[in-house]
Short mmCIF file of C-alpha atoms and ligand atoms in Angstrom, two decimals:
data_model
loop_
_atom_site.label_atom_id
_atom_site.label_comp_id
_atom_site.label_asym_id
_atom_site.label_seq_id
_atom_site.Cartn_x
_atom_site.Cartn_y
_atom_site.Cartn_z
CA UNK A 904 0.00 0.00 0.00
CA UNK A 905 1.46 3.29 -0.98
CA UNK A 906 1.02 6.68 0.61
CA UNK A 907 2.87 8.70 -1.99
CA UNK A 908 4.53 7.80 -5.25
CA UNK A 909 6.25 9.19 -8.28
CA UNK A 910 5.21 7.25 -11.36
CA UNK A 911 7.44 7.29 -14.40
CA UNK A 912 6.02 6.41 -17.79
CA UNK A 913 9.04 4.99 -19.58
CA UNK A 914 7.12 4.51 -22.81
CA UNK A 915 6.56 8.27 -22.81
CA UNK A 916 10.33 8.85 -22.60
CA UNK A 917 10.90 6.35 -25.41
CA UNK A 918 8.21 7.94 -27.56
CA UNK A 919 9.40 11.49 -26.89
CA UNK A 920 12.87 10.52 -28.08
CA UNK A 921 11.39 8.84 -31.15
CA UNK A 922 9.45 12.04 -31.88
CA UNK A 923 12.61 14.14 -31.67
CA UNK A 924 14.44 11.56 -33.74
CA UNK A 925 11.85 11.90 -36.50
CA UNK A 926 12.55 15.62 -36.66
CA UNK A 927 16.28 15.53 -37.30
CA UNK A 928 19.01 13.86 -39.30
CA UNK A 929 21.39 14.31 -36.35
CA UNK A 930 22.04 11.63 -33.75
CA UNK A 931 20.44 12.09 -30.35
CA UNK A 932 22.32 12.38 -27.08
CA UNK A 933 19.70 11.85 -24.39
CA UNK A 934 20.66 13.97 -21.39
CA UNK A 935 20.14 11.92 -18.21
CA UNK A 936 22.09 13.98 -15.68
CA UNK A 937 20.74 14.68 -12.20
CA UNK A 938 19.14 11.25 -11.93
CA UNK A 939 17.48 11.69 -15.29
CA UNK A 940 15.94 15.02 -14.26
CA UNK A 941 14.46 13.16 -11.31
CA UNK A 942 13.05 10.29 -13.39
CA UNK A 943 15.78 7.76 -12.54
CA UNK A 944 18.96 7.85 -14.60
CA UNK A 945 19.20 4.21 -15.65
CA UNK A 946 15.57 3.56 -16.56
CA UNK A 947 15.43 6.91 -18.36
CA UNK A 948 18.62 6.08 -20.26
CA UNK A 949 17.30 2.69 -21.34
CA UNK A 950 13.98 4.17 -22.42
CA UNK A 951 15.76 6.88 -24.41
CA UNK A 952 17.95 4.31 -26.16
CA UNK A 953 14.83 2.29 -26.98
CA UNK A 954 13.47 5.45 -28.61
CA UNK A 955 16.49 5.83 -30.87
CA UNK A 956 19.01 7.85 -28.87
CA UNK A 957 22.56 6.74 -29.66
CA UNK A 958 24.39 8.83 -27.04
CA UNK A 959 23.92 9.65 -23.39
CA UNK A 960 24.90 12.93 -21.77
CA UNK A 961 25.62 13.54 -18.10
CA UNK A 962 27.28 16.22 -16.03
CA UNK A 963 29.67 14.23 -13.86
CA UNK A 964 32.14 11.42 -14.23
CA UNK A 965 30.35 9.62 -11.45
CA UNK A 966 27.12 9.60 -13.42
CA UNK A 967 28.94 8.33 -16.51
CA UNK A 968 30.59 5.50 -14.57
CA UNK A 969 27.21 4.54 -13.12
CA UNK A 970 25.88 4.17 -16.67
CA UNK A 971 28.88 2.01 -17.60
CA UNK A 972 28.55 -0.14 -14.50
CA UNK A 973 24.94 -0.76 -15.46
CA UNK A 974 26.19 -2.23 -18.71
CA UNK A 975 25.35 0.64 -21.04
CA UNK A 976 27.97 0.68 -23.78
CA UNK A 977 26.82 3.57 -25.98
CA UNK A 978 28.93 6.72 -26.17
CA UNK A 979 28.59 8.81 -23.00
CA UNK A 980 29.78 12.37 -22.58
CA UNK A 981 30.49 13.74 -19.08
CA UNK A 982 31.04 17.47 -19.24
CA UNK A 983 31.60 18.82 -15.77
CA UNK A 984 34.60 17.60 -13.85
CA UNK A 985 36.61 19.40 -11.22
CA UNK A 986 40.40 19.21 -11.14
CA UNK A 987 41.67 16.08 -9.45
CA UNK A 988 38.77 13.84 -10.46
CA UNK A 989 39.91 10.31 -11.38
CA UNK A 990 39.43 10.96 -15.06
CA UNK A 991 41.55 7.92 -15.96
CA UNK A 992 38.63 5.84 -14.74
CA UNK A 993 36.55 7.60 -17.34
CA UNK A 994 39.18 6.93 -19.96
CA UNK A 995 39.32 3.26 -19.00
CA UNK A 996 35.54 3.05 -19.20
CA UNK A 997 35.52 4.71 -22.61
CA UNK A 998 33.70 7.79 -21.34
CA UNK A 999 33.95 10.91 -23.49
CA UNK A 1000 35.23 13.89 -21.51
CA UNK A 1001 35.03 17.61 -21.95
CA UNK A 1002 37.92 20.05 -22.27
CA UNK A 1003 37.06 23.72 -22.19
CA UNK A 1004 40.36 25.09 -20.98
CA UNK A 1005 44.07 24.31 -21.14
CA UNK A 1006 43.87 23.09 -17.56
CA UNK A 1007 41.10 20.66 -18.37
CA UNK A 1008 42.91 19.48 -21.48
CA UNK A 1009 45.98 18.84 -19.34
CA UNK A 1010 43.90 16.71 -17.00
CA UNK A 1011 42.70 14.64 -19.95
CA UNK A 1012 46.26 14.09 -21.11
CA UNK A 1013 47.26 12.99 -17.62
CA UNK A 1014 44.30 10.63 -17.52
CA UNK A 1015 45.24 9.19 -20.93
CA UNK A 1016 48.79 8.48 -19.77
CA UNK A 1017 47.56 6.83 -16.64
CA UNK A 1018 44.96 4.76 -18.50
CA UNK A 1019 47.45 4.08 -21.30
CA UNK A 1020 44.89 4.85 -23.92
CA UNK A 1021 43.74 7.99 -25.72
CA UNK A 1022 40.94 9.94 -24.10
CA UNK A 1023 37.89 10.70 -26.21
CA UNK A 1024 37.60 14.45 -25.91
CA UNK A 1025 35.02 17.10 -26.75
CA UNK A 1026 36.44 20.60 -26.98
CA UNK A 1027 34.05 23.21 -25.71
CA UNK A 1028 33.80 26.65 -27.21
CA UNK A 1029 32.08 29.32 -25.14
CA UNK A 1030 29.96 31.04 -27.79
CA UNK A 1031 28.41 33.45 -25.32
CA UNK A 1032 26.93 31.65 -22.31
CA UNK A 1033 30.03 32.50 -20.29
CA UNK A 1034 29.75 29.29 -18.35
CA UNK A 1035 32.04 26.41 -19.38
CA UNK A 1036 34.30 26.40 -22.41
CA UNK A 1037 37.04 28.43 -24.02
CA UNK A 1038 36.26 31.99 -25.09
CA UNK A 1039 36.94 32.73 -28.75
CA UNK A 1040 40.11 34.49 -27.57
CA UNK A 1041 41.35 31.35 -25.79
CA UNK A 1042 40.11 28.93 -28.45
CA UNK A 1043 43.23 28.82 -30.71
CA UNK A 1044 45.47 27.93 -27.77
CA UNK A 1045 43.12 25.10 -26.78
CA UNK A 1046 43.06 23.84 -30.37
CA UNK A 1047 46.82 23.94 -30.61
CA UNK A 1048 47.24 21.94 -27.41
CA UNK A 1049 44.55 19.47 -28.49
CA UNK A 1050 46.13 19.00 -31.91
CA UNK A 1051 49.45 18.23 -30.24
CA UNK A 1052 47.91 15.78 -27.78
CA UNK A 1053 46.06 14.14 -30.65
CA UNK A 1054 49.29 13.81 -32.63
CA UNK A 1055 50.93 12.29 -29.54
CA UNK A 1056 48.18 9.67 -29.36
CA UNK A 1057 46.90 10.93 -26.00
CA UNK A 1058 43.67 12.39 -27.20
CA UNK A 1059 41.07 11.69 -29.80
CA UNK A 1060 39.03 14.79 -30.49
CA UNK A 1061 35.58 13.30 -31.00
CA UNK A 1062 33.59 16.48 -30.72
CA UNK A 1063 33.49 20.24 -30.71
CA UNK A 1064 30.59 21.69 -28.85
CA UNK A 1065 28.88 24.62 -27.24
CA UNK A 1066 25.70 25.51 -25.36
CA UNK A 1067 22.98 28.11 -25.88
CA UNK A 1068 22.16 31.08 -23.67
CA UNK A 1069 18.56 31.58 -24.63
CA UNK A 1070 17.33 28.98 -27.11
CA UNK A 1071 14.07 28.83 -25.13
CA UNK A 1072 13.25 32.28 -26.52
CA UNK A 1073 13.00 31.48 -30.23
CA UNK A 1074 14.19 34.40 -32.34
CA UNK A 1075 16.35 35.80 -29.57
CA UNK A 1076 19.35 37.58 -31.06
CA UNK A 1077 21.84 35.52 -29.03
CA UNK A 1078 20.89 32.36 -30.96
CA UNK A 1079 22.07 33.52 -34.39
CA UNK A 1080 25.05 35.18 -32.83
CA UNK A 1081 26.14 32.00 -31.02
CA UNK A 1082 25.66 29.93 -34.18
CA UNK A 1083 27.92 32.35 -36.06
CA UNK A 1084 30.59 32.16 -33.35
CA UNK A 1085 30.29 28.36 -33.36
CA UNK A 1086 30.71 28.16 -37.15
CA UNK A 1087 33.75 30.38 -36.90
CA UNK A 1088 35.19 28.22 -34.12
CA UNK A 1089 34.75 25.12 -36.27
CA UNK A 1090 36.52 26.83 -39.15
CA UNK A 1091 39.39 27.77 -36.85
CA UNK A 1092 39.59 24.16 -35.63
CA UNK A 1093 39.87 22.99 -39.21
CA UNK A 1094 42.88 25.21 -39.68
CA UNK A 1095 44.48 23.39 -36.74
CA UNK A 1096 43.68 20.09 -38.40
CA UNK A 1097 40.84 19.29 -36.02
CA UNK A 1098 37.70 18.11 -37.79
CA UNK A 1099 35.79 15.98 -35.32
CA UNK A 1100 33.03 13.59 -36.23
CA UNK A 1101 30.55 15.32 -33.89
CA UNK A 1102 29.71 19.00 -33.77
CA UNK A 1103 26.94 19.75 -31.27
CA UNK A 1104 25.24 22.74 -29.72
CA UNK A 1105 21.47 22.09 -29.60
CA UNK A 1106 19.61 21.55 -26.31
CA UNK A 1107 15.88 20.68 -26.29
CA UNK A 1108 14.78 24.15 -27.28
CA UNK A 1109 17.11 24.32 -30.28
CA UNK A 1110 16.28 20.72 -31.20
CA UNK A 1111 12.63 21.77 -31.35
CA UNK A 1112 13.04 25.09 -33.11
CA UNK A 1113 16.36 25.36 -34.96
CA UNK A 1114 17.15 22.55 -37.41
CA UNK A 1115 20.09 24.64 -38.60
CA UNK A 1116 21.65 24.12 -35.14
CA UNK A 1117 21.39 20.34 -35.15
CA UNK A 1118 24.77 19.63 -36.77
CA UNK A 1119 25.76 15.98 -36.12
CA UNK A 1120 24.27 15.48 -32.67
CA UNK A 1121 21.56 17.12 -30.57
CA UNK A 1122 21.46 17.06 -26.76
CA UNK A 1123 17.84 17.16 -25.61
CA UNK A 1124 17.17 16.82 -21.91
CA UNK A 1125 13.89 18.20 -20.66
CA UNK A 1126 12.02 17.36 -23.88
CA UNK A 1127 12.73 13.64 -23.57
CA UNK A 1128 10.87 13.76 -20.26
CA UNK A 1129 7.93 15.28 -22.12
CA UNK A 1130 8.32 18.83 -20.90
CA UNK A 1131 8.67 21.76 -23.22
CA UNK A 1132 11.24 24.47 -22.53
CA UNK A 1133 9.47 26.90 -24.86
CA UNK A 1134 6.65 29.27 -23.99
CA UNK A 1135 3.26 28.00 -25.15
CA UNK A 1136 2.33 24.57 -26.48
CA UNK A 1137 5.13 22.31 -27.72
CA UNK A 1138 5.70 22.30 -31.50
CA UNK A 1139 5.63 18.49 -31.48
CA UNK A 1140 3.70 16.03 -29.34
CA UNK A 1141 5.55 15.47 -26.08
CA UNK A 1142 4.15 13.44 -23.23
CA UNK A 1143 5.17 14.28 -19.66
CA UNK A 1144 6.62 11.13 -18.09
CA UNK A 1145 6.36 11.94 -14.38
CA UNK A 1146 3.29 11.88 -12.16
CA UNK A 1147 3.50 12.76 -8.46
CA UNK A 1148 0.64 11.89 -6.17
CA UNK A 1149 -0.26 10.92 -2.63
CA UNK A 1150 -3.13 9.63 -0.57
CA UNK A 1151 -4.87 11.98 1.82
CA UNK A 1152 -3.96 10.89 5.34
CA UNK A 1153 -6.65 12.80 7.24
CA UNK A 1154 -9.56 15.19 6.71
CA UNK A 1155 -11.31 17.42 9.22
CA UNK A 1156 -13.96 20.13 9.45
CA UNK A 1157 -12.77 23.50 10.72
CA UNK A 1158 -14.62 26.77 11.27
CA UNK A 1159 -14.34 29.96 9.23
CA UNK A 1160 -11.23 31.97 10.05
CA UNK A 1161 -9.12 28.96 10.99
CA UNK A 1162 -5.40 29.61 10.45
CA UNK A 1163 -3.74 26.71 8.62
CA UNK A 1164 -0.22 25.27 8.87
CA UNK A 1165 2.96 26.96 10.14
CA UNK A 1166 2.67 30.68 10.58
CA UNK A 1167 -1.05 30.56 9.83
CA UNK A 1168 -0.23 31.95 6.39
CA UNK A 1169 -3.71 30.89 5.24
CA UNK A 1170 -7.11 31.32 6.88
CA UNK A 1171 -10.33 29.59 5.86
CA UNK A 1172 -12.93 31.98 4.52
CA UNK A 1173 -15.78 29.81 5.78
CA UNK A 1174 -16.35 26.50 7.49
CA UNK A 1175 -14.40 23.99 5.44
CA UNK A 1176 -12.98 20.51 5.14
CA UNK A 1177 -9.20 20.40 5.26
CA UNK A 1178 -7.30 17.51 3.66
CA UNK A 1179 -3.78 16.57 4.71
CA UNK A 1180 -1.39 15.55 1.89
CA UNK A 1181 1.69 13.59 3.07
CA UNK A 1182 4.25 15.32 0.86
CA UNK A 1183 6.52 18.23 1.68
CA UNK A 1184 9.79 19.86 0.87
CA UNK A 1185 11.58 16.75 2.14
CA UNK A 1186 10.06 15.01 -0.85
CA UNK A 1187 10.68 17.66 -3.47
CA UNK A 1188 7.61 19.87 -3.09
CA UNK A 1189 9.03 23.40 -3.20
CA UNK A 1190 8.29 25.43 -0.08
CA UNK A 1191 7.67 28.29 -2.48
CA UNK A 1192 4.49 26.41 -3.44
CA UNK A 1193 2.97 27.58 -0.13
CA UNK A 1194 -0.41 29.16 -0.95
CA UNK A 1195 0.13 28.81 -4.73
CA UNK A 1196 0.84 25.16 -5.68
CA UNK A 1197 -2.03 23.53 -7.66
CA UNK A 1198 -3.21 20.02 -6.72
CA UNK A 1199 -6.00 17.87 -8.18
CA UNK A 1200 -8.16 16.28 -5.50
CA UNK A 1201 -11.60 14.93 -6.33
CA UNK A 1202 -13.05 16.92 -9.20
CA UNK A 1203 -11.19 20.14 -8.55
CA UNK A 1204 -7.75 21.61 -8.79
CA UNK A 1205 -7.14 23.26 -5.44
CA UNK A 1206 -4.41 25.56 -4.24
CA UNK A 1207 -2.19 24.56 -1.34
CA UNK A 1208 -3.50 26.20 1.83
CA UNK A 1209 -0.71 27.75 3.86
CA UNK A 1210 2.89 26.68 4.18
CA UNK A 1211 4.38 23.56 2.68
CA UNK A 1212 6.04 21.71 5.58
CA UNK A 1213 8.88 19.18 5.43
CA UNK A 1214 6.54 16.20 5.14
CA UNK A 1215 3.05 17.51 4.48
CA UNK A 1216 0.76 20.26 3.32
CA UNK A 1217 -2.94 21.04 3.56
CA UNK A 1218 -5.71 21.58 1.01
CA UNK A 1219 -8.89 23.57 1.71
CA UNK A 1220 -11.65 21.54 0.09
CA UNK A 1221 -14.62 23.68 1.12
CA UNK A 1222 -17.67 21.46 1.38
CA UNK A 1223 -16.46 18.90 -1.16
CA UNK A 1224 -16.72 15.25 -0.12
CA UNK A 1225 -13.08 14.30 0.31
CA UNK A 1226 -11.88 11.53 2.59
CA UNK A 1227 -8.72 9.96 3.92
CA UNK A 1228 -7.36 7.61 1.27
CA UNK A 1229 -8.42 9.77 -1.68
CA UNK A 1230 -5.66 10.44 -4.18
CA UNK A 1231 -4.25 13.94 -4.60
CA UNK A 1232 -2.29 14.46 -7.82
CA UNK A 1233 0.28 17.23 -7.77
CA UNK A 1234 1.24 16.96 -11.43
CA UNK A 1235 1.21 14.56 -14.31
CA UNK A 1236 0.61 14.49 -18.05
CA UNK A 1237 -2.71 16.30 -17.59
CA UNK A 1238 -4.93 13.47 -18.83
CA UNK A 1239 -7.33 13.65 -15.92
CA UNK A 1240 -7.35 17.37 -15.38
CA UNK A 1241 -4.34 17.31 -13.09
CA UNK A 1242 -1.82 20.16 -13.26
CA UNK A 1243 1.41 19.61 -15.18
CA UNK A 1244 4.95 20.25 -13.98
CA UNK A 1245 4.79 23.32 -16.20
CA UNK A 1246 1.70 24.55 -14.33
CA UNK A 1247 3.65 24.12 -11.09
CA UNK A 1248 6.60 26.01 -12.50
CA UNK A 1249 4.36 28.85 -13.62
CA UNK A 1250 2.62 28.96 -10.24
CA UNK A 1251 5.80 29.29 -8.22
CA UNK A 1252 8.02 31.20 -10.63
CA UNK A 1253 10.49 28.55 -11.72
CA UNK A 1254 10.97 26.22 -14.70
CA UNK A 1255 9.45 22.79 -15.22
CA UNK A 1256 12.97 21.31 -15.14
CA UNK A 1257 13.30 22.17 -11.47
CA UNK A 1258 9.91 20.76 -10.51
CA UNK A 1259 10.63 17.23 -11.77
CA UNK A 1260 14.32 17.22 -10.85
CA UNK A 1261 13.50 18.02 -7.23
CA UNK A 1262 11.71 14.69 -6.94
CA UNK A 1263 14.90 12.79 -7.82
CA UNK A 1264 16.53 11.17 -4.82
CA UNK A 1265 13.55 11.92 -2.63
CA UNK A 1266 12.13 9.37 -0.24
CA UNK A 1267 9.02 8.83 -2.36
CA UNK A 1268 8.94 5.41 -4.02
CA UNK A 1269 9.38 5.68 -7.74
CA UNK A 1270 7.31 3.28 -9.79
CA UNK A 1271 7.97 2.58 -13.45
CA UNK A 1272 5.31 1.98 -16.05
CA UNK A 1273 5.78 0.90 -19.62
CA UNK A 1274 6.98 -1.84 -21.88
CA UNK A 1275 10.59 -0.76 -22.34
CA UNK A 1276 13.42 -2.44 -20.43
CA UNK A 1277 13.68 -1.13 -16.91
CA UNK A 1278 9.91 -0.79 -16.52
CA UNK A 1279 8.07 -1.99 -13.50
CA UNK A 1280 10.85 -4.06 -11.98
CA UNK A 1281 11.82 -3.63 -8.37
CA UNK A 1282 15.00 -5.49 -9.31
CA UNK A 1283 15.97 -2.64 -11.59
CA UNK A 1284 18.81 -0.70 -10.02
CA UNK A 1285 17.08 2.53 -10.94
CA UNK A 1286 13.82 1.73 -9.22
CA UNK A 1287 13.42 1.87 -5.53
CA UNK A 1288 10.99 1.24 -2.83
CA UNK A 1289 7.93 0.33 -4.78
CA UNK A 1290 6.53 -3.03 -5.61
CA UNK A 1291 6.67 -2.10 -9.25
CA UNK A 1292 3.35 -3.72 -9.97
CA UNK A 1293 2.27 -0.74 -11.97
CA UNK A 1294 -1.14 -0.76 -10.29
CA UNK A 1295 -2.64 1.07 -7.38
C1 PLP B 2520 21.43 20.03 -19.27
C2 PLP B 2520 22.13 20.22 -20.56
C3 PLP B 2520 21.51 19.91 -21.79
C4 PLP B 2520 20.05 19.57 -21.90
O1 PLP B 2520 19.32 20.78 -21.82
P1 PLP B 2520 17.73 20.79 -21.99
O2 PLP B 2520 17.39 22.23 -21.99
O3 PLP B 2520 17.17 20.05 -20.85
O4 PLP B 2520 17.44 20.13 -23.29
C5 PLP B 2520 22.27 19.95 -22.93
N1 PLP B 2520 23.58 20.32 -22.89
C6 PLP B 2520 24.18 20.67 -21.73
C7 PLP B 2520 25.60 21.09 -21.75
C8 PLP B 2520 23.48 20.65 -20.55
O5 PLP B 2520 24.08 21.03 -19.40
#
């Protein structure tokens, strides 16, 4: 018997990838960092591969090694590694690694020597985000060092890549500008004799809106989980994969003017039935959802009454017939009138990415639905806690 659960529809992830796949000639790197945006890294990865992804993308070496240990042999790029990380383990496991500075390139060379095999490297050009990567000014020096390491057999430059500032605002001037800087960076690389098999810059938003940015490989993350990074309806059919819900643990009648939850930040306007939902910020519900988070209970979407606590929050149900054991749905695909993660993001002033990712690693059992490998098995290393029966 469950009291709260996060259900993941792995077929939705597979189908979302297949939909993206149908819209491009590029290969697809499914981004499964941060525990697959909260969906479970390994099941999400397997579902994405079943949908036609041929690469996996993660932030950290640790995530990449977890994919390898699970037996996934497809190319994996890990792009965020601090100095001193055991990158030779990545090299030994055939993990592709990022170099966006001379220091990072040096670490790759050291790792290659230690592993006694060339490291598969992706050189990152900072085309304007000013996050990782070499600025155009520093780019030639990085290329020169990479060309030397490649000639020495320590490095194989597999990719040149970059990342967008504002692809979720189609038409934004930074997009064309970054593409121009990227094209120039590729031309410069060619002059250094570096012409990698994979050039990649497109995240979900650019995958959905800018075919001219697809190059050889696209790196969608949020879209494979069925969420759209763009304002308005998605340009292709995407199905949200995560549903978060819980059973009401208690209901009670209270008089008008009753203050509710910590700080009494909400007061009933009339006599009402309150319903207690056993989910809180310890589970991934943002505390910022206090008094604004939308929840489907019974026939109505209600707004959280008062503060979200660590383990629970309250709904004011008026005179509606709600009872302990009823199911409250925080968000899902929207099939039954429930809010979506995007509705939650809009309500609390964040992005849908954060809503689903917060539920990763929480104590709520995650249950997998679907026909792809990794579905519904409590023996799957990515599933936890639940019986995996797929039924309630
Ligand atoms: C997270 C990430 C992505 C995926 O971005 P989405 O907007 O979720 O598609 C792609 N590339 C890099 C470098 C990232 O950090």
